[in-house]
Short mmCIF file of N, CA, C and O in Angstrom, two decimals:
data_model
loop_
_atom_site.label_atom_id
_atom_site.label_comp_id
_atom_site.label_asym_id
_atom_site.label_seq_id
_atom_site.Cartn_x
_atom_site.Cartn_y
_atom_site.Cartn_z
N GLY A 1 0.82 -1.20 0.02
CA GLY A 1 0.02 0.00 -0.02
C GLY A 1 0.85 1.23 0.03
O GLY A 1 2.07 1.21 0.08
N ARG A 2 0.23 2.30 -0.06
CA ARG A 2 0.86 3.64 -0.10
C ARG A 2 1.05 4.16 1.31
O ARG A 2 0.10 4.11 2.07
N ALA A 3 2.26 4.62 1.63
CA ALA A 3 2.53 5.12 2.92
C ALA A 3 3.29 6.45 2.85
O ALA A 3 3.94 6.73 1.83
N CYS A 4 3.15 7.26 3.87
CA CYS A 4 3.91 8.47 3.96
C CYS A 4 4.48 8.66 5.39
O CYS A 4 3.89 8.14 6.32
N ARG A 5 5.56 9.41 5.44
CA ARG A 5 6.16 9.71 6.76
C ARG A 5 6.12 11.20 6.91
O ARG A 5 6.65 11.93 6.06
N VAL A 6 5.51 11.69 7.98
CA VAL A 6 5.37 13.14 8.25
C VAL A 6 5.66 13.41 9.71
O VAL A 6 5.63 12.50 10.51
N THR A 7 5.93 14.64 10.02
CA THR A 7 6.16 14.98 11.40
C THR A 7 4.91 15.59 12.02
O THR A 7 4.06 16.14 11.30
N PHE A 8 4.81 15.47 13.31
CA PHE A 8 3.73 16.11 14.06
C PHE A 8 3.68 17.59 13.78
O PHE A 8 2.63 18.17 13.56
N GLN A 9 4.83 18.23 13.70
CA GLN A 9 4.94 19.64 13.47
C GLN A 9 4.34 20.02 12.14
O GLN A 9 3.59 20.96 12.01
N GLN A 10 4.59 19.23 11.10
CA GLN A 10 4.05 19.47 9.80
C GLN A 10 2.50 19.41 9.79
O GLN A 10 1.84 20.21 9.09
N LEU A 11 1.93 18.44 10.50
CA LEU A 11 0.49 18.22 10.41
C LEU A 11 -0.31 18.95 11.48
O LEU A 11 -1.45 19.32 11.26
N CYS A 12 0.24 19.04 12.68
CA CYS A 12 -0.59 19.55 13.79
C CYS A 12 -0.09 20.84 14.41
O CYS A 12 -0.82 21.44 15.16
N ASP A 13 1.11 21.24 14.10
CA ASP A 13 1.67 22.47 14.70
C ASP A 13 1.67 23.60 13.68
O ASP A 13 2.44 24.54 13.80
N SER A 14 0.86 23.45 12.70
CA SER A 14 0.74 24.49 11.66
C SER A 14 -0.75 24.63 11.30
O SER A 14 -1.57 23.89 11.82
N GLU A 15 -1.07 25.54 10.44
CA GLU A 15 -2.43 25.80 10.08
C GLU A 15 -2.96 24.74 9.12
O GLU A 15 -3.08 24.97 7.87
N ARG A 16 -3.25 23.60 9.65
CA ARG A 16 -3.88 22.53 8.88
C ARG A 16 -5.29 22.25 9.38
O ARG A 16 -5.59 22.61 10.50
N GLY A 17 -6.07 21.61 8.60
CA GLY A 17 -7.42 21.32 8.98
C GLY A 17 -7.94 20.05 8.44
O GLY A 17 -7.20 19.25 7.79
N GLU A 18 -9.23 19.84 8.58
CA GLU A 18 -9.85 18.60 8.14
C GLU A 18 -9.66 18.30 6.66
O GLU A 18 -9.37 17.16 6.30
N ALA A 19 -9.71 19.32 5.80
CA ALA A 19 -9.53 19.08 4.37
C ALA A 19 -8.13 18.51 4.08
O ALA A 19 -8.01 17.59 3.22
N ASP A 20 -7.15 18.98 4.80
CA ASP A 20 -5.75 18.48 4.61
C ASP A 20 -5.68 17.02 5.04
O ASP A 20 -5.03 16.18 4.38
N TYR A 21 -6.33 16.72 6.17
CA TYR A 21 -6.26 15.35 6.70
C TYR A 21 -7.11 14.39 5.82
O TYR A 21 -6.67 13.26 5.66
N LEU A 22 -8.16 14.87 5.25
CA LEU A 22 -8.95 14.06 4.33
C LEU A 22 -8.13 13.73 3.08
O LEU A 22 -8.17 12.57 2.56
N ALA A 23 -7.40 14.72 2.57
CA ALA A 23 -6.57 14.47 1.37
C ALA A 23 -5.47 13.48 1.70
O ALA A 23 -5.19 12.57 0.86
N LEU A 24 -4.89 13.56 2.87
CA LEU A 24 -3.87 12.59 3.33
C LEU A 24 -4.45 11.18 3.37
O LEU A 24 -3.88 10.25 2.85
N ALA A 25 -5.62 11.07 3.96
CA ALA A 25 -6.27 9.75 4.08
C ALA A 25 -6.70 9.18 2.71
O ALA A 25 -6.73 7.96 2.55
N GLN A 26 -6.99 10.08 1.79
CA GLN A 26 -7.42 9.64 0.47
C GLN A 26 -6.19 9.08 -0.33
O GLN A 26 -6.32 8.14 -1.13
N HIS A 27 -5.03 9.62 -0.10
CA HIS A 27 -3.84 9.28 -0.88
C HIS A 27 -2.96 8.20 -0.25
O HIS A 27 -2.15 7.62 -0.95
N PHE A 28 -3.15 7.92 1.05
CA PHE A 28 -2.26 6.98 1.72
C PHE A 28 -3.05 5.97 2.56
O PHE A 28 -4.06 6.30 3.11
N ASP A 29 -2.50 4.75 2.56
CA ASP A 29 -3.08 3.68 3.34
C ASP A 29 -2.49 3.60 4.76
O ASP A 29 -3.06 3.01 5.66
N ALA A 30 -1.29 4.22 4.88
CA ALA A 30 -0.67 4.21 6.17
C ALA A 30 0.07 5.54 6.35
O ALA A 30 0.64 6.11 5.38
N VAL A 31 0.12 6.06 7.58
CA VAL A 31 0.78 7.29 7.93
C VAL A 31 1.74 6.98 9.09
O VAL A 31 1.33 6.41 10.07
N LEU A 32 2.98 7.35 8.89
CA LEU A 32 4.01 7.24 9.92
C LEU A 32 4.20 8.65 10.50
O LEU A 32 4.64 9.51 9.70
N LEU A 33 3.83 8.86 11.70
CA LEU A 33 3.81 10.20 12.30
C LEU A 33 4.96 10.27 13.36
O LEU A 33 4.92 9.57 14.32
N ASP A 34 5.91 11.16 13.09
CA ASP A 34 7.04 11.34 14.00
C ASP A 34 6.88 12.52 14.89
O ASP A 34 6.27 13.52 14.50
N GLY A 35 7.38 12.40 16.13
CA GLY A 35 7.52 13.54 17.02
C GLY A 35 6.25 14.02 17.75
O GLY A 35 6.10 15.18 18.00
N VAL A 36 5.39 13.09 18.12
CA VAL A 36 4.14 13.46 18.86
C VAL A 36 4.63 13.85 20.28
O VAL A 36 5.23 13.03 20.96
N PRO A 37 4.34 15.08 20.67
CA PRO A 37 4.83 15.54 22.01
C PRO A 37 3.86 15.12 23.15
O PRO A 37 2.77 14.73 22.90
N LYS A 38 4.40 15.19 24.33
CA LYS A 38 3.54 15.08 25.50
C LYS A 38 2.76 16.37 25.70
O LYS A 38 3.35 17.46 25.61
N TYR A 39 1.48 16.26 25.87
CA TYR A 39 0.66 17.48 26.10
C TYR A 39 0.78 17.80 27.57
O TYR A 39 0.44 17.03 28.47
N THR A 40 1.27 19.01 27.80
CA THR A 40 1.58 19.39 29.22
C THR A 40 0.56 20.37 29.86
O THR A 40 0.48 20.40 31.06
N SER A 41 -0.16 21.10 29.04
CA SER A 41 -1.09 22.08 29.60
C SER A 41 -2.13 22.47 28.59
O SER A 41 -2.04 22.16 27.39
N LEU A 42 -3.14 23.21 29.04
CA LEU A 42 -4.19 23.65 28.17
C LEU A 42 -3.70 24.69 27.15
O LEU A 42 -4.38 25.03 26.19
N GLU A 43 -2.55 25.21 27.36
CA GLU A 43 -1.95 26.11 26.37
C GLU A 43 -1.66 25.39 25.02
O GLU A 43 -1.49 26.01 24.01
N ASP A 44 -1.70 24.08 25.05
CA ASP A 44 -1.45 23.27 23.85
C ASP A 44 -2.78 22.96 23.10
O ASP A 44 -2.78 22.08 22.25
N VAL A 45 -3.85 23.65 23.44
CA VAL A 45 -5.16 23.28 22.95
C VAL A 45 -5.26 23.33 21.40
O VAL A 45 -5.96 22.49 20.84
N ASP A 46 -4.60 24.23 20.77
CA ASP A 46 -4.68 24.30 19.30
C ASP A 46 -4.11 23.13 18.64
O ASP A 46 -4.66 22.50 17.71
N THR A 47 -2.93 22.71 19.04
CA THR A 47 -2.31 21.53 18.44
C THR A 47 -3.10 20.27 18.87
O THR A 47 -3.23 19.34 18.07
N LEU A 48 -3.64 20.28 20.07
CA LEU A 48 -4.45 19.14 20.48
C LEU A 48 -5.66 18.99 19.58
O LEU A 48 -5.99 17.86 19.13
N ARG A 49 -6.36 20.09 19.32
CA ARG A 49 -7.53 20.00 18.42
C ARG A 49 -7.15 19.40 17.04
O ARG A 49 -7.85 18.58 16.50
N ARG A 50 -6.05 19.89 16.52
CA ARG A 50 -5.63 19.40 15.23
C ARG A 50 -5.28 17.91 15.30
O ARG A 50 -5.59 17.15 14.37
N PHE A 51 -4.58 17.50 16.33
CA PHE A 51 -4.20 16.11 16.48
C PHE A 51 -5.43 15.20 16.61
O PHE A 51 -5.52 14.15 15.92
N VAL A 52 -6.39 15.63 17.40
CA VAL A 52 -7.61 14.87 17.57
C VAL A 52 -8.37 14.76 16.22
O VAL A 52 -8.89 13.72 15.85
N LYS A 53 -8.43 15.85 15.47
CA LYS A 53 -9.09 15.88 14.17
C LYS A 53 -8.36 14.90 13.19
O LYS A 53 -8.99 14.18 12.47
N LEU A 54 -7.05 14.95 13.21
CA LEU A 54 -6.25 14.03 12.39
C LEU A 54 -6.59 12.58 12.75
O LEU A 54 -6.84 11.72 11.84
N LEU A 55 -6.60 12.26 14.03
CA LEU A 55 -6.95 10.91 14.46
C LEU A 55 -8.36 10.50 14.02
O LEU A 55 -8.58 9.41 13.56
N ASP A 56 -9.29 11.44 14.20
CA ASP A 56 -10.68 11.13 13.78
C ASP A 56 -10.74 10.80 12.29
O ASP A 56 -11.38 9.80 11.91
N VAL A 57 -10.10 11.58 11.48
CA VAL A 57 -10.13 11.36 10.00
C VAL A 57 -9.46 10.01 9.69
O VAL A 57 -10.01 9.18 8.89
N LEU A 58 -8.23 9.75 10.23
CA LEU A 58 -7.57 8.51 9.86
C LEU A 58 -8.33 7.33 10.36
O LEU A 58 -8.45 6.29 9.72
N TYR A 59 -8.96 7.44 11.54
CA TYR A 59 -9.67 6.32 12.08
C TYR A 59 -10.97 6.08 11.26
O TYR A 59 -11.23 4.91 10.91
N ASP A 60 -11.70 7.08 10.96
CA ASP A 60 -12.91 6.92 10.15
C ASP A 60 -12.67 6.37 8.72
O ASP A 60 -13.53 5.67 8.20
N ARG A 61 -11.48 6.68 8.18
CA ARG A 61 -11.16 6.26 6.83
C ARG A 61 -10.35 4.96 6.86
O ARG A 61 -9.87 4.55 5.82
N ARG A 62 -10.12 4.42 8.01
CA ARG A 62 -9.36 3.13 8.21
C ARG A 62 -8.01 3.26 7.57
O ARG A 62 -7.57 2.39 6.82
N VAL A 63 -7.28 4.29 7.98
CA VAL A 63 -5.89 4.44 7.58
C VAL A 63 -5.00 3.97 8.77
O VAL A 63 -5.29 4.35 9.91
N ARG A 64 -4.02 3.19 8.47
CA ARG A 64 -3.13 2.68 9.51
C ARG A 64 -2.26 3.83 9.98
O ARG A 64 -1.78 4.68 9.21
N LEU A 65 -1.98 3.83 11.28
CA LEU A 65 -1.20 4.89 11.84
C LEU A 65 -0.06 4.29 12.71
O LEU A 65 -0.31 3.39 13.56
N VAL A 66 1.16 4.72 12.41
CA VAL A 66 2.27 4.33 13.27
C VAL A 66 2.84 5.65 13.77
O VAL A 66 3.15 6.54 12.98
N LEU A 67 2.99 5.82 15.07
CA LEU A 67 3.54 7.08 15.56
C LEU A 67 4.65 6.85 16.50
O LEU A 67 4.74 5.85 17.23
N SER A 68 5.53 7.87 16.56
CA SER A 68 6.53 7.90 17.57
C SER A 68 6.21 9.11 18.48
O SER A 68 5.97 10.20 17.96
N ALA A 69 6.13 8.81 19.75
CA ALA A 69 5.70 9.85 20.73
C ALA A 69 6.77 10.04 21.82
O ALA A 69 7.58 9.12 22.06
N ALA A 70 6.76 11.21 22.39
CA ALA A 70 7.75 11.53 23.45
C ALA A 70 7.57 10.66 24.67
O ALA A 70 8.51 10.45 25.44
N VAL A 71 6.32 10.17 24.90
CA VAL A 71 6.00 9.41 26.09
C VAL A 71 5.05 8.29 25.73
O VAL A 71 4.41 8.33 24.67
N PRO A 72 4.89 7.31 26.56
CA PRO A 72 3.90 6.23 26.32
C PRO A 72 2.47 6.80 26.29
O PRO A 72 2.20 7.88 26.79
N LEU A 73 1.58 6.06 25.61
CA LEU A 73 0.22 6.53 25.43
C LEU A 73 -0.48 6.94 26.71
O LEU A 73 -1.19 7.98 26.75
N ASP A 74 -0.24 6.18 27.78
CA ASP A 74 -0.86 6.53 29.07
C ASP A 74 -0.49 7.95 29.59
O ASP A 74 -1.24 8.53 30.34
N GLU A 75 0.61 8.44 29.12
CA GLU A 75 1.11 9.74 29.63
C GLU A 75 0.89 10.87 28.62
O GLU A 75 1.19 12.03 28.94
N LEU A 76 0.45 10.55 27.43
CA LEU A 76 0.39 11.52 26.33
C LEU A 76 -0.46 12.75 26.69
O LEU A 76 -0.06 13.92 26.44
N PHE A 77 -1.61 12.53 27.27
CA PHE A 77 -2.57 13.64 27.59
C PHE A 77 -2.61 13.95 29.09
O PHE A 77 -3.44 14.76 29.48
N ALA A 78 -1.80 13.27 29.88
CA ALA A 78 -1.90 13.44 31.34
C ALA A 78 -1.73 14.89 31.75
O ALA A 78 -2.30 15.34 32.76
N GLY A 79 -0.83 15.63 31.09
CA GLY A 79 -0.58 16.99 31.50
C GLY A 79 -1.81 17.87 31.41
O GLY A 79 -2.06 18.73 32.30
N ILE A 80 -2.58 17.69 30.37
CA ILE A 80 -3.81 18.49 30.18
C ILE A 80 -4.79 18.13 31.25
O ILE A 80 -5.43 19.02 31.88
N ARG A 81 -4.96 16.83 31.47
CA ARG A 81 -5.94 16.39 32.50
C ARG A 81 -5.55 16.89 33.89
O ARG A 81 -6.39 17.37 34.65
N SER A 82 -4.27 16.84 34.20
CA SER A 82 -3.86 17.33 35.51
C SER A 82 -3.93 18.86 35.62
O SER A 82 -4.13 19.41 36.70
N ASP A 83 -3.81 19.51 34.53
CA ASP A 83 -3.89 20.96 34.46
C ASP A 83 -5.29 21.41 34.86
O ASP A 83 -5.51 22.34 35.60
N ILE A 84 -6.29 20.64 34.44
CA ILE A 84 -7.70 20.93 34.85
C ILE A 84 -7.89 20.64 36.30
O ILE A 84 -8.41 21.37 37.05
N LYS A 85 -7.42 19.43 36.71
CA LYS A 85 -7.61 18.95 38.08
C LYS A 85 -6.96 19.83 39.13
O LYS A 85 -7.44 20.09 40.19
N SER A 86 -5.72 20.27 38.76
CA SER A 86 -4.94 21.06 39.75
C SER A 86 -5.42 22.49 39.85
O SER A 86 -5.20 23.17 40.83
N GLY A 87 -6.13 22.96 38.81
CA GLY A 87 -6.67 24.30 38.82
C GLY A 87 -8.02 24.28 39.59
O GLY A 87 -8.38 23.31 40.27
N GLY A 88 -8.74 25.38 39.45
CA GLY A 88 -9.98 25.50 40.18
C GLY A 88 -11.19 25.09 39.35
O GLY A 88 -12.27 25.64 39.52
N GLY A 89 -11.03 24.19 38.37
CA GLY A 89 -12.13 23.78 37.55
C GLY A 89 -12.49 24.85 36.54
O GLY A 89 -11.67 25.56 36.03
N THR A 90 -13.82 24.98 36.29
CA THR A 90 -14.23 25.92 35.23
C THR A 90 -14.00 27.37 35.62
O THR A 90 -13.77 28.21 34.73
N ASP A 91 -14.12 27.70 36.89
CA ASP A 91 -13.88 29.10 37.30
C ASP A 91 -12.41 29.45 37.00
O ASP A 91 -12.12 30.55 36.49
N ASP A 92 -11.50 28.54 37.30
CA ASP A 92 -10.08 28.80 37.01
C ASP A 92 -9.87 28.90 35.49
O ASP A 92 -9.10 29.74 35.03
N LEU A 93 -10.53 28.07 34.71
CA LEU A 93 -10.42 28.15 33.29
C LEU A 93 -10.85 29.46 32.72
O LEU A 93 -10.27 30.05 31.85
N ALA A 94 -11.97 29.96 33.29
CA ALA A 94 -12.52 31.29 32.83
C ALA A 94 -11.49 32.37 33.15
O ALA A 94 -11.20 33.20 32.27
N TRP A 95 -10.89 32.33 34.30
CA TRP A 95 -9.89 33.33 34.68
C TRP A 95 -8.68 33.23 33.77
O TRP A 95 -8.18 34.24 33.27
N ARG A 96 -8.23 32.03 33.56
CA ARG A 96 -7.04 31.82 32.69
C ARG A 96 -7.31 32.25 31.30
O ARG A 96 -6.47 32.81 30.64
N ALA A 97 -8.51 31.95 30.78
CA ALA A 97 -8.86 32.37 29.42
C ALA A 97 -8.81 33.82 29.33
O ALA A 97 -8.33 34.43 28.35
N ALA A 98 -9.40 34.52 30.32
CA ALA A 98 -9.36 36.03 30.28
C ALA A 98 -7.94 36.53 30.33
O ALA A 98 -7.59 37.49 29.62
N GLN A 99 -7.06 35.90 31.12
CA GLN A 99 -5.65 36.33 31.17
C GLN A 99 -4.98 36.14 29.85
O GLN A 99 -4.23 37.03 29.37
N TYR A 100 -5.14 34.98 29.21
CA TYR A 100 -4.51 34.75 27.91
C TYR A 100 -5.05 35.77 26.89
O TYR A 100 -4.29 36.29 26.09
N SER A 101 -6.29 36.12 26.97
CA SER A 101 -6.86 37.05 26.03
C SER A 101 -6.32 38.44 26.25
O SER A 101 -5.96 39.12 25.28
N SER A 102 -6.18 38.87 27.48
CA SER A 102 -5.72 40.24 27.77
C SER A 102 -4.23 40.45 27.42
O SER A 102 -3.84 41.51 27.00
N ASP A 103 -3.41 39.41 27.54
CA ASP A 103 -2.01 39.62 27.19
C ASP A 103 -1.66 39.13 25.75
O ASP A 103 -0.53 39.20 25.38
N GLY A 104 -2.64 38.62 25.07
CA GLY A 104 -2.46 38.22 23.67
C GLY A 104 -1.75 36.88 23.51
O GLY A 104 -1.46 36.49 22.39
N LYS A 105 -1.47 36.15 24.57
CA LYS A 105 -0.75 34.86 24.49
C LYS A 105 -1.50 33.88 23.63
O LYS A 105 -0.94 33.28 22.73
N ALA A 106 -2.78 33.71 23.90
CA ALA A 106 -3.51 32.66 23.15
C ALA A 106 -4.77 33.16 22.54
O ALA A 106 -5.41 32.49 21.77
N GLY A 107 -5.13 34.44 22.82
CA GLY A 107 -6.28 35.03 22.17
C GLY A 107 -7.59 34.36 22.55
O GLY A 107 -8.54 34.35 21.76
N LEU A 108 -7.69 33.88 23.80
CA LEU A 108 -8.95 33.22 24.22
C LEU A 108 -9.84 34.22 24.89
O LEU A 108 -9.36 35.11 25.60
N ALA A 109 -11.08 34.02 24.80
CA ALA A 109 -12.09 34.81 25.50
C ALA A 109 -12.68 33.88 26.61
O ALA A 109 -12.66 32.66 26.47
N PRO A 110 -13.25 34.51 27.65
CA PRO A 110 -13.90 33.69 28.69
C PRO A 110 -14.94 32.71 28.11
O PRO A 110 -15.11 31.61 28.68
N SER A 111 -15.57 33.08 27.05
CA SER A 111 -16.59 32.19 26.47
C SER A 111 -15.97 30.94 25.88
O SER A 111 -16.69 29.96 25.51
N ALA A 112 -14.64 30.89 25.75
CA ALA A 112 -13.96 29.73 25.19
C ALA A 112 -13.77 28.62 26.16
O ALA A 112 -13.25 27.60 25.82
N VAL A 113 -14.20 28.83 27.44
CA VAL A 113 -14.02 27.81 28.45
C VAL A 113 -14.68 26.49 28.05
O VAL A 113 -14.11 25.42 28.18
N GLY A 114 -15.88 26.53 27.55
CA GLY A 114 -16.61 25.35 27.11
C GLY A 114 -15.83 24.62 25.99
O GLY A 114 -15.73 23.42 25.99
N THR A 115 -15.18 25.39 25.11
CA THR A 115 -14.40 24.80 24.07
C THR A 115 -13.18 24.07 24.67
O THR A 115 -12.76 23.01 24.20
N LEU A 116 -12.57 24.68 25.68
CA LEU A 116 -11.41 24.07 26.35
C LEU A 116 -11.85 22.75 27.00
O LEU A 116 -11.11 21.77 26.91
N LEU A 117 -13.00 22.74 27.67
CA LEU A 117 -13.49 21.55 28.30
C LEU A 117 -13.78 20.44 27.26
O LEU A 117 -13.51 19.26 27.47
N GLU A 118 -14.31 20.85 26.06
CA GLU A 118 -14.53 19.90 25.03
C GLU A 118 -13.20 19.29 24.55
O GLU A 118 -13.14 18.09 24.25
N ALA A 119 -12.17 20.12 24.48
CA ALA A 119 -10.84 19.62 24.08
C ALA A 119 -10.32 18.58 25.06
O ALA A 119 -9.76 17.57 24.67
N VAL A 120 -10.55 18.84 26.32
CA VAL A 120 -10.14 17.88 27.39
C VAL A 120 -10.90 16.57 27.19
O VAL A 120 -10.28 15.47 27.22
N ARG A 121 -12.20 16.64 26.91
CA ARG A 121 -12.97 15.38 26.71
C ARG A 121 -12.45 14.70 25.45
O ARG A 121 -12.52 13.48 25.38
N ALA A 122 -12.04 15.45 24.45
CA ALA A 122 -11.56 14.85 23.22
C ALA A 122 -10.31 14.05 23.45
O ALA A 122 -10.02 13.12 22.69
N THR A 123 -9.55 14.35 24.51
CA THR A 123 -8.29 13.56 24.77
C THR A 123 -8.73 12.14 25.12
O THR A 123 -7.99 11.18 24.80
N GLU A 124 -9.84 11.97 25.77
CA GLU A 124 -10.30 10.64 26.10
C GLU A 124 -10.64 9.85 24.89
O GLU A 124 -10.26 8.63 24.74
N ARG A 125 -11.33 10.48 23.92
CA ARG A 125 -11.65 9.80 22.66
C ARG A 125 -10.39 9.50 21.85
O ARG A 125 -10.18 8.44 21.29
N ALA A 126 -9.45 10.48 21.86
CA ALA A 126 -8.20 10.29 21.09
C ALA A 126 -7.42 9.12 21.69
O ALA A 126 -6.90 8.30 20.92
N GLU A 127 -7.33 9.04 22.97
CA GLU A 127 -6.59 7.94 23.61
C GLU A 127 -7.22 6.60 23.31
O GLU A 127 -6.56 5.63 22.96
N SER A 128 -8.56 6.58 23.34
CA SER A 128 -9.26 5.31 23.02
C SER A 128 -9.01 4.93 21.54
O SER A 128 -8.74 3.78 21.26
N ARG A 129 -9.02 5.88 20.67
CA ARG A 129 -8.83 5.56 19.28
C ARG A 129 -7.36 5.11 19.02
O ARG A 129 -7.13 4.16 18.26
N LEU A 130 -6.46 5.78 19.65
CA LEU A 130 -4.98 5.38 19.51
C LEU A 130 -4.83 3.94 20.01
O LEU A 130 -4.11 3.17 19.34
N ARG A 131 -5.50 3.57 21.08
CA ARG A 131 -5.45 2.20 21.58
C ARG A 131 -5.99 1.22 20.54
O ARG A 131 -5.37 0.19 20.29
N GLU A 132 -7.10 1.54 19.96
CA GLU A 132 -7.71 0.64 19.00
C GLU A 132 -6.93 0.58 17.73
O GLU A 132 -6.80 -0.50 17.11
N MET A 133 -6.37 1.75 17.30
CA MET A 133 -5.66 1.82 16.05
C MET A 133 -4.37 0.95 16.08
O MET A 133 -3.79 0.72 15.03
N ARG A 134 -3.90 0.56 17.21
CA ARG A 134 -2.70 -0.23 17.26
C ARG A 134 -3.02 -1.73 17.42
O ARG A 134 -2.12 -2.56 17.55
N THR A 135 -4.30 -2.12 17.38
CA THR A 135 -4.68 -3.55 17.51
C THR A 135 -4.60 -4.24 16.14
O THR A 135 -4.73 -3.64 15.10
N ARG A 136 -4.42 -5.53 16.22
CA ARG A 136 -4.43 -6.37 15.02
C ARG A 136 -5.78 -6.27 14.33
O ARG A 136 -5.82 -6.23 13.06
N ARG A 137 -6.87 -6.25 15.08
CA ARG A 137 -8.16 -6.21 14.50
C ARG A 137 -8.33 -4.95 13.60
O ARG A 137 -8.86 -5.02 12.52
N TYR A 138 -7.90 -3.83 14.11
CA TYR A 138 -8.02 -2.53 13.37
C TYR A 138 -7.16 -2.66 12.10
O TYR A 138 -7.65 -2.30 10.97
N TRP A 139 -5.93 -3.15 12.18
CA TRP A 139 -5.07 -3.27 11.01
C TRP A 139 -5.66 -4.19 9.97
O TRP A 139 -5.54 -3.99 8.76
N GLN A 140 -6.31 -5.31 10.41
CA GLN A 140 -6.98 -6.20 9.47
C GLN A 140 -8.16 -5.54 8.81
O GLN A 140 -8.42 -5.72 7.64
N GLN A 141 -8.92 -4.75 9.59
CA GLN A 141 -10.03 -4.01 9.00
C GLN A 141 -9.57 -3.06 7.94
O GLN A 141 -10.20 -2.87 6.88
N CYS A 142 -8.43 -2.42 8.16
CA CYS A 142 -7.84 -1.47 7.17
C CYS A 142 -7.54 -2.21 5.89
O CYS A 142 -7.75 -1.69 4.80
N ALA A 143 -7.03 -3.43 6.01
CA ALA A 143 -6.62 -4.20 4.82
C ALA A 143 -7.86 -4.62 4.02
O ALA A 143 -7.79 -4.78 2.80
N GLU A 144 -8.99 -4.87 4.71
CA GLU A 144 -10.21 -5.31 4.05
C GLU A 144 -10.91 -4.21 3.30
O GLU A 144 -11.64 -4.48 2.34
N GLU A 145 -10.68 -2.98 3.64
CA GLU A 145 -11.43 -1.87 3.01
C GLU A 145 -10.66 -1.33 1.81
O GLU A 145 -9.51 -1.46 1.60
#
């Protein structure tokens, strides 16, 4: 089959979106993704959203994924989850969003808190998909389609 090797930075740390990921899935049967970082805080939410969207597209299109990550899967999203737990929950998120917005760091508004919480929930789906995507059953399903 057709395969490509790309870096996390090329796909998720730049202005890419679903159309780019769909084109990738259309042209390749397997993607080798290098350099997936450990997510350490909510400040990584933009790259997290792109990574989750990439996983969704590859999973739905039954594209095989091989990735090299900075940490084991169990630790990949732990920083974001602990960032929420160690803070004051949604009130803390609202305050932090306002801070980021006022100093221009991330351009978030307090109304973006719900979006941040959705991103955190998306880590659970992403982790589940990554676990399934490395199973023999998933790889066999990819070969059948």
